[in-house]
Short mmCIF file of C-alpha atoms and ligand atoms in Angstrom, two decimals:
data_model
loop_
_atom_site.label_atom_id
_atom_site.label_comp_id
_atom_site.label_asym_id
_atom_site.label_seq_id
_atom_site.Cartn_x
_atom_site.Cartn_y
_atom_site.Cartn_z
CA MET A 554 -0.95 19.25 17.52
CA ASN A 555 -0.95 16.78 14.60
CA LEU A 556 -4.29 14.99 14.84
CA ASN A 557 -4.82 13.85 11.25
CA ILE A 558 -1.72 12.03 10.02
CA SER A 559 -1.36 10.61 6.54
CA LEU A 560 1.18 7.85 5.95
CA LEU A 561 2.23 6.52 2.57
CA GLY A 562 4.95 4.50 0.91
CA LEU A 563 7.15 6.45 -1.49
CA GLN A 564 8.43 3.57 -3.63
CA TRP A 565 6.73 0.60 -5.34
CA GLY A 566 5.16 -0.69 -2.13
CA ASP A 567 6.43 -2.98 0.64
CA GLU A 568 8.42 -0.19 2.34
CA GLY A 569 7.55 -1.56 5.77
CA LYS A 570 4.33 0.39 6.28
CA GLY A 571 2.75 -2.33 8.41
CA LYS A 572 5.60 -2.32 10.91
CA VAL A 573 5.66 1.48 11.10
CA VAL A 574 1.88 1.80 11.56
CA ASP A 575 2.00 -0.82 14.28
CA TYR A 576 4.73 1.20 16.03
CA LEU A 577 2.84 4.51 15.73
CA ALA A 578 -0.43 2.91 16.83
CA ASN A 579 0.61 3.20 20.50
CA ASP A 580 -0.25 6.89 20.29
CA LEU A 581 -3.31 6.72 18.04
CA ASP A 582 -7.05 6.57 18.52
CA ALA A 583 -8.07 5.51 15.01
CA ALA A 584 -6.68 4.14 11.74
CA VAL A 585 -8.23 4.30 8.30
CA ARG A 586 -7.57 2.46 5.03
CA TYR A 587 -8.61 4.74 2.17
CA GLN A 588 -7.53 3.14 -1.13
CA GLY A 589 -6.49 -0.16 -2.70
CA GLY A 590 -7.78 -3.49 -1.52
CA HIS A 591 -6.41 -6.88 -0.61
CA ASN A 592 -3.58 -6.42 -3.11
CA ALA A 593 -1.76 -4.97 -0.07
CA GLY A 594 0.30 -7.16 2.24
CA HIS A 595 1.41 -5.46 5.45
CA THR A 596 3.61 -7.53 7.75
CA LEU A 597 3.86 -7.07 11.52
CA ILE A 598 5.89 -9.03 14.01
CA VAL A 599 4.08 -8.92 17.32
CA ASN A 600 5.40 -10.88 20.31
CA GLY A 601 7.53 -12.93 17.93
CA LYS A 602 4.54 -13.85 15.76
CA LYS A 603 4.19 -12.78 12.13
CA ILE A 604 0.85 -11.32 11.08
CA VAL A 605 0.03 -10.09 7.57
CA PHE A 606 -2.86 -7.72 6.96
CA HIS A 607 -4.34 -7.19 3.50
CA LEU A 608 -7.54 -5.22 4.00
CA LEU A 609 -7.63 -4.42 7.69
CA PRO A 610 -5.63 -1.41 8.94
CA SER A 611 -2.38 -2.64 10.47
CA ALA A 612 -3.14 -0.74 13.69
CA ILE A 613 -5.99 -3.14 14.48
CA CYS A 614 -3.55 -5.15 16.64
CA HIS A 615 -3.93 -2.45 19.29
CA LYS A 616 -7.12 -3.07 21.20
CA ASN A 617 -7.88 0.62 21.94
CA ILE A 618 -7.92 1.66 18.29
CA LYS A 619 -10.99 2.18 16.14
CA CYS A 620 -10.44 0.96 12.60
CA PHE A 621 -12.10 2.01 9.37
CA ILE A 622 -12.27 0.81 5.81
CA ALA A 623 -13.31 3.92 3.96
CA ARG A 624 -15.11 4.47 0.63
CA GLY A 625 -11.95 4.58 -1.50
CA VAL A 626 -11.13 0.90 -0.74
CA VAL A 627 -12.35 -1.86 -3.05
CA VAL A 628 -13.58 -4.74 -0.90
CA SER A 629 -13.54 -8.46 -1.58
CA LEU A 630 -15.91 -10.00 0.95
CA ASP A 631 -14.23 -13.41 0.63
CA ALA A 632 -10.89 -11.81 1.50
CA LEU A 633 -12.42 -9.74 4.29
CA PHE A 634 -14.11 -12.68 5.97
CA SER A 635 -11.02 -14.88 5.89
CA GLU A 636 -8.91 -12.03 7.31
CA LEU A 637 -11.51 -11.33 9.99
CA ALA A 638 -11.56 -15.01 10.98
CA GLU A 639 -7.79 -14.96 11.43
CA ALA A 640 -7.81 -11.60 13.21
CA ASN A 641 -10.57 -12.68 15.59
CA GLU A 642 -8.51 -15.71 16.51
CA VAL A 643 -5.43 -13.65 17.35
CA LEU A 644 -7.00 -10.40 18.62
CA GLY A 645 -10.34 -11.52 20.03
CA ASP A 646 -13.56 -9.96 18.88
CA ILE A 647 -13.00 -6.86 16.73
CA GLU A 648 -16.62 -6.35 15.65
CA ASP A 649 -17.18 -3.29 17.82
CA ARG A 650 -14.07 -1.44 16.59
CA LEU A 651 -14.15 -2.01 12.85
CA ILE A 652 -16.42 0.03 10.59
CA ILE A 653 -16.64 -0.44 6.83
CA SER A 654 -18.16 2.28 4.67
CA SER A 655 -21.41 1.40 2.93
CA ALA A 656 -20.04 3.33 -0.06
CA CYS A 657 -17.17 0.90 -0.78
CA SER A 658 -17.22 -0.76 -4.17
CA LEU A 659 -17.25 -4.56 -4.03
CA ILE A 660 -14.83 -6.83 -5.86
CA GLN A 661 -17.00 -9.44 -7.55
CA PRO A 662 -15.87 -12.82 -8.94
CA TYR A 663 -16.08 -11.44 -12.49
CA HIS A 664 -13.51 -8.75 -11.63
CA ILE A 665 -11.03 -11.31 -10.42
CA LYS A 666 -11.65 -13.57 -13.40
CA LEU A 667 -11.10 -10.77 -15.94
CA ASP A 668 -7.99 -9.49 -14.14
CA GLN A 669 -6.43 -12.94 -14.31
CA LEU A 670 -7.50 -13.63 -17.91
CA ARG A 671 -5.95 -10.36 -19.08
CA GLU A 672 -2.71 -11.10 -17.25
CA GLN A 673 -2.52 -14.54 -18.84
CA SER A 674 -3.30 -13.31 -22.34
CA ALA A 675 -0.41 -13.34 -24.81
CA ASN A 676 -1.93 -10.39 -26.69
CA LEU A 677 -2.18 -7.93 -23.84
CA THR A 678 0.47 -5.95 -21.92
CA LYS A 679 1.25 -7.84 -18.72
CA ILE A 680 1.24 -5.57 -15.66
CA GLY A 681 2.10 -8.27 -13.17
CA THR A 682 -0.98 -7.57 -11.04
CA THR A 683 -1.75 -9.44 -7.86
CA GLY A 684 -4.70 -11.02 -9.70
CA ARG A 685 -7.11 -9.82 -7.04
CA GLY A 686 -9.51 -7.92 -9.35
CA ILE A 687 -8.35 -4.53 -8.12
CA GLY A 688 -8.04 -2.70 -11.46
CA THR A 689 -11.22 -4.21 -12.93
CA THR A 690 -13.23 -3.15 -9.87
CA TYR A 691 -11.89 0.43 -10.05
CA GLU A 692 -12.81 0.43 -13.76
CA ASP A 693 -16.41 -0.26 -12.80
CA LYS A 694 -16.28 2.34 -10.02
CA VAL A 695 -15.11 5.04 -12.42
CA GLY A 696 -17.58 3.70 -14.99
CA ARG A 697 -20.39 4.39 -12.47
CA ARG A 698 -21.67 0.84 -12.37
CA SER A 699 -20.00 -0.92 -9.43
CA VAL A 700 -21.99 -2.77 -6.80
CA ARG A 701 -21.48 -0.87 -3.54
CA ILE A 702 -21.90 -2.33 -0.08
CA SER A 703 -25.18 -0.43 0.41
CA ASP A 704 -26.60 -2.22 -2.68
CA LEU A 705 -26.35 -5.52 -0.82
CA TYR A 706 -29.31 -4.36 1.32
CA ASP A 707 -31.57 -3.43 -1.61
CA GLU A 708 -32.38 -6.67 -3.34
CA SER A 709 -33.92 -5.24 -6.52
CA LYS A 710 -31.01 -2.84 -7.04
CA LEU A 711 -28.54 -5.64 -6.43
CA ASN A 712 -30.32 -7.92 -8.96
CA ASP A 713 -30.36 -5.16 -11.49
CA LYS A 714 -26.67 -4.27 -11.13
CA LEU A 715 -25.48 -7.86 -11.17
CA THR A 716 -27.67 -8.66 -14.19
CA GLN A 717 -26.21 -5.74 -16.14
CA ALA A 718 -22.70 -6.62 -15.03
CA LEU A 719 -22.96 -10.27 -16.09
CA ASP A 720 -24.50 -9.33 -19.46
CA PHE A 721 -21.29 -7.44 -20.12
CA TYR A 722 -18.69 -9.68 -18.45
CA ASN A 723 -20.12 -13.02 -19.63
CA SER A 724 -20.06 -11.78 -23.18
CA ILE A 725 -16.35 -10.94 -22.78
CA PHE A 726 -15.59 -14.27 -21.10
CA GLU A 727 -17.33 -16.19 -23.87
CA HIS A 728 -16.37 -14.20 -26.96
CA SER A 729 -12.99 -12.63 -26.15
CA PHE A 730 -11.51 -15.37 -24.02
CA GLY A 731 -13.54 -18.48 -24.97
CA THR A 732 -14.02 -19.34 -21.34
CA SER A 733 -16.92 -20.27 -19.07
CA LYS A 734 -19.58 -17.80 -17.92
CA ILE A 735 -20.59 -16.88 -14.37
CA ASP A 736 -24.09 -17.94 -13.22
CA LEU A 737 -26.30 -15.00 -12.26
CA ASN A 738 -28.45 -16.78 -9.67
CA GLU A 739 -25.44 -18.24 -7.89
CA LEU A 740 -23.82 -14.81 -7.81
CA ILE A 741 -26.93 -13.13 -6.38
CA ASP A 742 -27.21 -15.83 -3.72
CA LEU A 743 -23.55 -15.39 -2.78
CA ASN A 744 -23.97 -11.61 -2.42
CA LEU A 745 -27.10 -11.98 -0.29
CA LYS A 746 -25.47 -14.54 1.97
CA GLN A 747 -22.39 -12.38 2.43
CA ALA A 748 -24.57 -9.31 3.07
CA GLU A 749 -25.84 -10.87 6.30
CA GLN A 750 -22.39 -11.73 7.55
CA LEU A 751 -21.11 -8.24 6.73
CA LYS A 752 -23.98 -6.31 8.35
CA PRO A 753 -22.49 -5.79 11.84
CA TYR A 754 -19.46 -4.01 10.34
CA VAL A 755 -21.22 -1.63 7.91
CA GLY A 756 -21.43 1.99 8.96
CA ASN A 757 -21.10 5.67 8.10
CA VAL A 758 -17.39 6.37 8.02
CA ILE A 759 -17.69 10.11 7.24
CA GLU A 760 -19.86 10.68 10.30
CA GLU A 761 -17.68 8.56 12.57
CA ILE A 762 -14.49 10.36 11.50
CA ARG A 763 -16.14 13.77 11.98
CA GLU A 764 -17.06 12.77 15.55
CA LEU A 765 -13.47 11.66 16.22
CA GLN A 766 -12.14 14.91 14.77
CA LYS A 767 -14.53 16.93 16.92
CA SER A 768 -13.22 15.23 20.06
CA LYS A 769 -9.61 15.84 18.99
CA LYS A 770 -8.71 12.20 18.52
CA LYS A 771 -5.54 11.16 16.68
CA ILE A 772 -6.31 9.53 13.34
CA LEU A 773 -3.88 7.83 10.97
CA TYR A 774 -4.74 7.45 7.28
CA GLU A 775 -2.83 4.34 6.19
CA GLY A 776 -1.85 4.22 2.53
CA ALA A 777 -1.37 0.89 0.83
CA GLN A 778 1.04 0.31 -2.10
CA GLY A 779 3.49 3.15 -2.83
CA ALA A 780 3.63 6.50 -4.61
CA LEU A 781 5.31 5.01 -7.68
CA LEU A 782 2.25 2.72 -8.08
CA ASP A 783 -0.18 5.66 -8.03
CA VAL A 784 -2.46 5.50 -11.09
CA SER A 785 -1.97 9.16 -11.90
CA LEU A 786 1.58 10.01 -10.74
CA GLY A 787 3.29 6.59 -10.82
CA THR A 788 5.08 4.61 -13.53
CA TYR A 789 1.97 4.27 -15.70
CA PRO A 790 0.79 1.79 -16.98
CA PHE A 791 2.74 -0.37 -14.53
CA VAL A 792 0.82 0.88 -11.51
CA THR A 793 -2.12 -0.08 -9.35
CA SER A 794 -5.49 1.53 -10.04
CA SER A 795 -5.96 3.89 -7.10
CA ASN A 796 -4.77 7.34 -6.08
CA LEU A 797 -2.73 7.13 -2.95
CA ILE A 798 -1.07 10.50 -3.50
CA GLY A 799 -3.73 13.01 -2.49
CA GLY A 800 -6.17 10.10 -2.12
CA VAL A 801 -7.13 10.64 1.52
CA PRO A 802 -9.83 13.31 1.09
CA ALA A 803 -11.72 11.52 -1.67
CA GLY A 804 -11.04 8.06 -0.25
CA VAL A 805 -12.33 8.94 3.22
CA GLY A 806 -14.57 11.97 2.93
CA ILE A 807 -12.53 14.58 4.82
CA SER A 808 -11.24 17.92 3.60
CA PRO A 809 -7.70 18.18 2.10
CA SER A 810 -6.97 20.89 4.68
CA ASP A 811 -7.69 18.47 7.53
CA ILE A 812 -4.37 16.66 7.10
CA ASP A 813 -1.87 18.00 9.61
CA TYR A 814 1.21 15.89 8.83
CA THR A 815 2.29 13.47 6.10
CA ILE A 816 4.82 10.73 6.77
CA GLY A 817 6.53 9.16 3.76
CA ILE A 818 8.17 5.78 4.06
CA THR A 819 11.18 4.64 2.10
CA LYS A 820 13.40 1.62 2.37
CA ALA A 821 17.15 2.18 2.48
CA TYR A 822 17.16 0.48 -0.95
CA THR A 823 14.40 -0.23 -3.50
CA THR A 824 12.21 -3.19 -4.37
CA ARG A 825 9.48 -3.79 -6.93
CA VAL A 826 7.05 -6.67 -7.56
CA GLY A 827 5.50 -7.11 -10.99
CA GLU A 828 6.43 -5.60 -14.35
CA GLY A 829 7.61 -2.12 -15.25
CA PRO A 830 10.74 0.04 -15.35
CA PHE A 831 13.10 0.05 -12.35
CA PRO A 832 16.18 2.14 -13.20
CA THR A 833 18.29 1.13 -10.16
CA GLU A 834 17.48 -2.58 -10.37
CA LEU A 835 20.47 -4.82 -9.72
CA PHE A 836 20.91 -8.05 -11.66
CA ASP A 837 24.18 -9.03 -10.03
CA ASP A 838 25.20 -10.59 -6.70
CA MET A 839 24.35 -7.35 -4.87
CA GLY A 840 20.71 -7.68 -6.02
CA THR A 841 20.61 -11.25 -4.73
CA TYR A 842 22.25 -10.14 -1.47
CA LEU A 843 19.60 -7.45 -0.86
CA ALA A 844 16.78 -9.90 -1.71
CA GLU A 845 18.11 -12.57 0.63
CA THR A 846 19.16 -10.30 3.50
CA GLY A 847 15.96 -8.26 3.28
CA GLY A 848 13.74 -11.34 2.93
CA GLU A 849 12.24 -9.75 -0.17
CA VAL A 850 9.32 -12.03 -1.01
CA GLY A 851 5.84 -10.64 -1.72
CA ALA A 852 3.59 -10.68 1.37
CA THR A 853 0.48 -11.15 -0.79
CA THR A 854 1.50 -13.27 -3.76
CA GLY A 855 4.76 -14.82 -2.57
CA ARG A 856 6.52 -13.56 -5.71
CA PRO A 857 10.22 -12.66 -5.39
CA ARG A 858 10.75 -8.89 -5.23
CA ARG A 859 13.16 -7.25 -7.66
CA CYS A 860 15.87 -5.34 -5.75
CA GLY A 861 18.15 -2.37 -6.37
CA TRP A 862 19.81 0.65 -4.82
CA LEU A 863 17.86 3.54 -3.32
CA ASP A 864 16.57 5.84 -6.06
CA GLY A 865 17.04 9.35 -4.63
CA PHE A 866 15.88 10.95 -7.86
CA LEU A 867 12.46 9.31 -7.58
CA LEU A 868 12.38 9.76 -3.78
CA LYS A 869 12.91 13.52 -4.06
CA ASN A 870 10.14 13.82 -6.61
CA MET A 871 7.68 11.58 -4.77
CA VAL A 872 8.27 13.58 -1.57
CA LYS A 873 7.39 16.71 -3.50
CA VAL A 874 4.17 15.47 -5.14
CA SER A 875 2.99 13.70 -2.00
CA GLY A 876 3.47 16.68 0.31
CA VAL A 877 5.64 14.66 2.70
CA ASP A 878 6.65 16.50 5.90
CA GLY A 879 8.93 13.84 7.35
CA LEU A 880 10.48 10.55 6.27
CA CYS A 881 10.60 7.20 7.90
CA LEU A 882 13.64 5.21 6.67
CA THR A 883 13.19 1.43 6.95
CA LYS A 884 15.40 -1.61 6.60
CA ILE A 885 18.68 0.27 7.12
CA ASP A 886 19.90 -2.90 8.89
CA VAL A 887 19.81 -4.77 5.58
CA LEU A 888 22.77 -2.63 4.48
CA ASP A 889 24.79 -3.48 7.62
CA GLY A 890 28.26 -4.78 6.80
CA LEU A 891 28.38 -3.64 3.16
CA GLU A 892 31.63 -2.03 2.13
CA LYS A 893 30.05 0.49 -0.22
CA ILE A 894 26.50 1.76 -0.61
CA LYS A 895 25.11 3.55 -3.63
CA ILE A 896 22.32 6.09 -3.98
CA CYS A 897 21.06 7.24 -7.37
CA ASN A 898 20.82 11.03 -7.36
CA ALA A 899 20.18 11.77 -11.05
CA TYR A 900 19.43 10.10 -14.39
CA SER A 901 21.34 10.55 -17.58
CA SER A 902 18.84 10.59 -20.36
CA ASP A 903 17.86 12.58 -23.45
CA LEU A 904 14.98 13.85 -21.39
CA THR A 905 15.17 16.57 -18.75
CA GLU A 906 14.26 15.83 -15.11
CA ALA A 907 11.00 17.70 -15.61
CA GLU A 908 10.14 15.67 -18.71
CA MET A 909 10.84 12.41 -16.86
CA ILE A 910 8.56 13.36 -14.00
CA GLU A 911 5.81 14.49 -16.36
CA THR A 912 5.48 11.09 -18.08
CA MET A 913 7.24 8.82 -15.54
CA ASP A 914 8.33 6.86 -18.58
CA LEU A 915 11.53 5.53 -17.06
CA GLU A 916 12.40 2.83 -19.60
CA LEU A 917 15.43 4.73 -20.90
CA ALA A 918 16.57 6.31 -17.62
CA GLN A 919 20.21 5.55 -16.78
CA PRO A 920 20.92 6.06 -13.06
CA GLU A 921 23.88 8.09 -11.92
CA TYR A 922 25.14 7.11 -8.48
CA LEU A 923 26.96 8.63 -5.60
CA GLU A 924 28.87 6.13 -3.54
CA MET A 925 29.11 6.16 0.22
CA PRO A 926 31.22 4.07 2.61
CA GLY A 927 29.34 1.39 4.55
CA TRP A 928 29.46 1.01 8.34
CA SER A 929 30.93 -1.72 10.48
CA LYS A 930 28.87 -1.22 13.65
CA LEU A 931 25.48 -2.91 13.18
CA THR A 932 22.36 -0.76 12.99
CA ALA A 933 20.17 -3.87 13.48
CA GLY A 934 17.97 -3.51 16.54
CA GLN A 935 19.33 -0.05 17.45
CA THR A 936 16.94 2.30 19.19
CA SER A 937 19.13 5.40 19.55
CA TYR A 938 20.41 7.64 16.73
CA GLU A 939 23.41 8.67 18.76
CA GLU A 940 24.51 5.04 18.94
CA LEU A 941 24.74 4.69 15.16
CA ASP A 942 28.06 4.56 13.36
CA ASP A 943 29.07 7.91 11.83
CA ASN A 944 28.86 6.44 8.32
CA ALA A 945 25.31 5.26 8.97
CA LYS A 946 24.45 8.76 10.15
CA SER A 947 26.02 10.23 7.01
CA PHE A 948 23.81 7.92 4.90
CA VAL A 949 20.69 9.12 6.76
CA GLU A 950 21.75 12.75 6.40
CA LYS A 951 22.46 12.32 2.67
CA ILE A 952 18.89 11.05 2.24
CA GLU A 953 17.66 14.17 4.00
CA GLU A 954 19.76 16.34 1.72
CA ILE A 955 18.53 14.64 -1.44
CA SER A 956 14.86 14.43 -0.45
CA GLY A 957 14.70 17.89 1.17
CA VAL A 958 12.83 16.64 4.25
CA PRO A 959 13.95 15.33 7.65
CA VAL A 960 14.21 11.63 8.50
CA ILE A 961 12.07 11.59 11.63
CA MET A 962 12.10 7.84 12.20
CA ILE A 963 14.39 4.92 11.35
CA SER A 964 13.39 1.26 11.39
CA THR A 965 16.28 -1.04 12.29
CA GLY A 966 14.50 -4.38 12.19
CA PRO A 967 11.11 -6.02 11.62
CA LYS A 968 10.04 -5.98 15.30
CA ARG A 969 7.98 -3.15 16.79
CA GLU A 970 10.78 -2.22 19.17
CA ASP A 971 13.50 -1.99 16.48
CA THR A 972 12.84 1.70 15.97
CA ILE A 973 14.68 5.00 16.31
CA ILE A 974 12.59 8.14 16.79
CA ARG A 975 14.40 11.35 15.84
CA LYS A 976 11.44 13.70 16.01
CA ASP A 977 8.26 13.03 17.92
CA ILE A 978 5.30 14.11 15.85
P1 GDP B 102 4.42 -3.06 3.63
O1 GDP B 102 3.59 -3.62 2.52
O2 GDP B 102 4.92 -1.69 3.34
O3 GDP B 102 3.72 -3.13 4.96
O4 GDP B 102 5.72 -3.97 3.75
P2 GDP B 102 5.74 -5.58 3.72
O5 GDP B 102 5.22 -6.08 5.00
O6 GDP B 102 5.13 -6.09 2.47
O7 GDP B 102 7.30 -5.84 3.58
C1 GDP B 102 8.20 -5.34 4.51
C2 GDP B 102 9.01 -6.53 5.06
O8 GDP B 102 10.14 -6.04 5.76
C3 GDP B 102 8.22 -7.34 6.09
O9 GDP B 102 8.67 -8.67 6.03
C4 GDP B 102 8.64 -6.71 7.43
O10 GDP B 102 8.53 -7.62 8.52
C5 GDP B 102 10.05 -6.36 7.15
N1 GDP B 102 10.57 -5.15 7.81
C6 GDP B 102 9.92 -3.98 8.10
N2 GDP B 102 10.76 -3.07 8.62
C7 GDP B 102 11.98 -3.68 8.66
C8 GDP B 102 13.29 -3.25 9.05
O11 GDP B 102 13.52 -2.12 9.46
N3 GDP B 102 14.31 -4.15 8.93
C9 GDP B 102 14.11 -5.41 8.45
N4 GDP B 102 15.16 -6.23 8.37
N5 GDP B 102 12.90 -5.84 8.06
C10 GDP B 102 11.85 -4.99 8.15
P1 IMO B 103 1.67 -3.08 -0.20
O1 IMO B 103 0.53 -2.28 0.39
C1 IMO B 103 3.91 -4.09 -3.79
C2 IMO B 103 1.69 -4.01 -7.59
C3 IMO B 103 1.54 -5.35 -8.29
C4 IMO B 103 1.57 -4.86 -9.72
C5 IMO B 103 0.77 -3.57 -9.68
C6 IMO B 103 -0.70 -3.69 -10.06
O2 IMO B 103 1.94 -4.37 0.44
O3 IMO B 103 2.86 -2.20 -0.37
P2 IMO B 103 -2.79 -4.69 -8.76
O4 IMO B 103 -3.09 -6.07 -8.27
O5 IMO B 103 -2.78 -3.64 -7.67
O6 IMO B 103 -3.65 -4.28 -9.92
O7 IMO B 103 -1.28 -4.77 -9.34
O8 IMO B 103 0.89 -3.11 -8.34
N1 IMO B 103 1.21 -3.96 -6.19
C7 IMO B 103 2.03 -3.99 -5.13
N2 IMO B 103 3.38 -4.10 -5.04
N3 IMO B 103 3.18 -3.92 -2.67
C8 IMO B 103 1.85 -3.76 -2.74
O9 IMO B 103 1.11 -3.45 -1.67
C9 IMO B 103 1.20 -3.83 -4.00
N4 IMO B 103 -0.10 -3.73 -4.43
C10 IMO B 103 -0.05 -3.81 -5.75
O10 IMO B 103 2.63 -6.19 -7.99
O11 IMO B 103 2.86 -4.55 -10.13
MG1 MG B 104 3.52 -5.27 1.32
#
């Protein structure tokens, strides 16, 4: 039986992970966020109401599920508290079923400030970040100096770490950017105040997960962002700063061999927010059509998402590096009614496929497309594969052929019930 299931997006994020996790949650006992932070925006439509989660696992809507924020996540306490306030209002008290690892690195105000200053600077490469201090916090984590949640409960350690941090950051703010400094005493007070509010949620995630594993509970590890934004295997430098591919063991504290099944999620087309190469991007009416029909606006920053055809070349390769066992295809309904649908299946470039994948430098990649006929019978809201138009089935089967893995699930609309299950895992 598959007890430890990893789920990740295979594109540049926003594949519909929130909706899919919410659907799968019916059969789960626990859900774990293991990387990223509140740069994520996962949208659910529950009983007609739209809910967006940034830090909390999307499965938290289900009252029987234990939720975890594990050590690989970078945590903004401001963001956490405002999300908790909203969640408590909609879901009732969640204090007894949310545990946050004491080993998480904290996003401090200086991380957010530096992230935003860099993005605004005319002299630096703009990544198009969410401005949430994600990359700067991971820099401190890897640099072995971040303030972790456990430090909040050791006042002298906290003072020491924040003093050292502000020595460094204030000097950059003043001398590199000519901007105001952050006050040390105010920052210490803020951390101590937030420490009290956070206390009921702090726990030992490794131990809790081991207990759940021992009692054969079903656990979902919920990736944020998407494989193409992975800091190591994505379209560097236009990526986020965490490892979502292979990130579960280090981000949670389980063994790589614990993972029984990996679900990869892909939209039926492609979107991207922020800067960076996007070989199948459409700048014509079709791009506008996908954006409008798919409602492609960032769930975290409200930025319009760039749109294009499905990139089968990247999908195939991301499936391979991520160890995906089965695919979930989302937003197929957005393609309803189109006369022709394209899928990129190769690039023409001076570089070989292997060279492209090695550097993921896609600036010069020219997509080659195969064209498929559209379908007239709507897929929107369908719950049975047999009911789909033959052309829609051919599209699904072409994706299986290109990616090399089965499509086990199809999402035909934003609501929980708009789902086709082809293989029960
Ligand atoms: P995530 O970050 O991967 O969770 O995705 P987002 O929530 O940022 O973006 C996905 C958007 O598509 C949200 O507005 C969802 O409500 C919506 N959505 C998810 N699945 C489907 C689907 O199958 N069809 C349609 N039309 N919308 C969907
Ligand atoms: P979900 O989980 C889409 C993108 C940003 C930017 C790059 C780096 O909703 O799929 P960061 O703030 O992480 O340093 O920004 O990564 N990005 C996302 N794009 N969906 C997301 O999350 C994203 N999280 C980060 O737009 O290009
Ligand atoms: Mg999103």
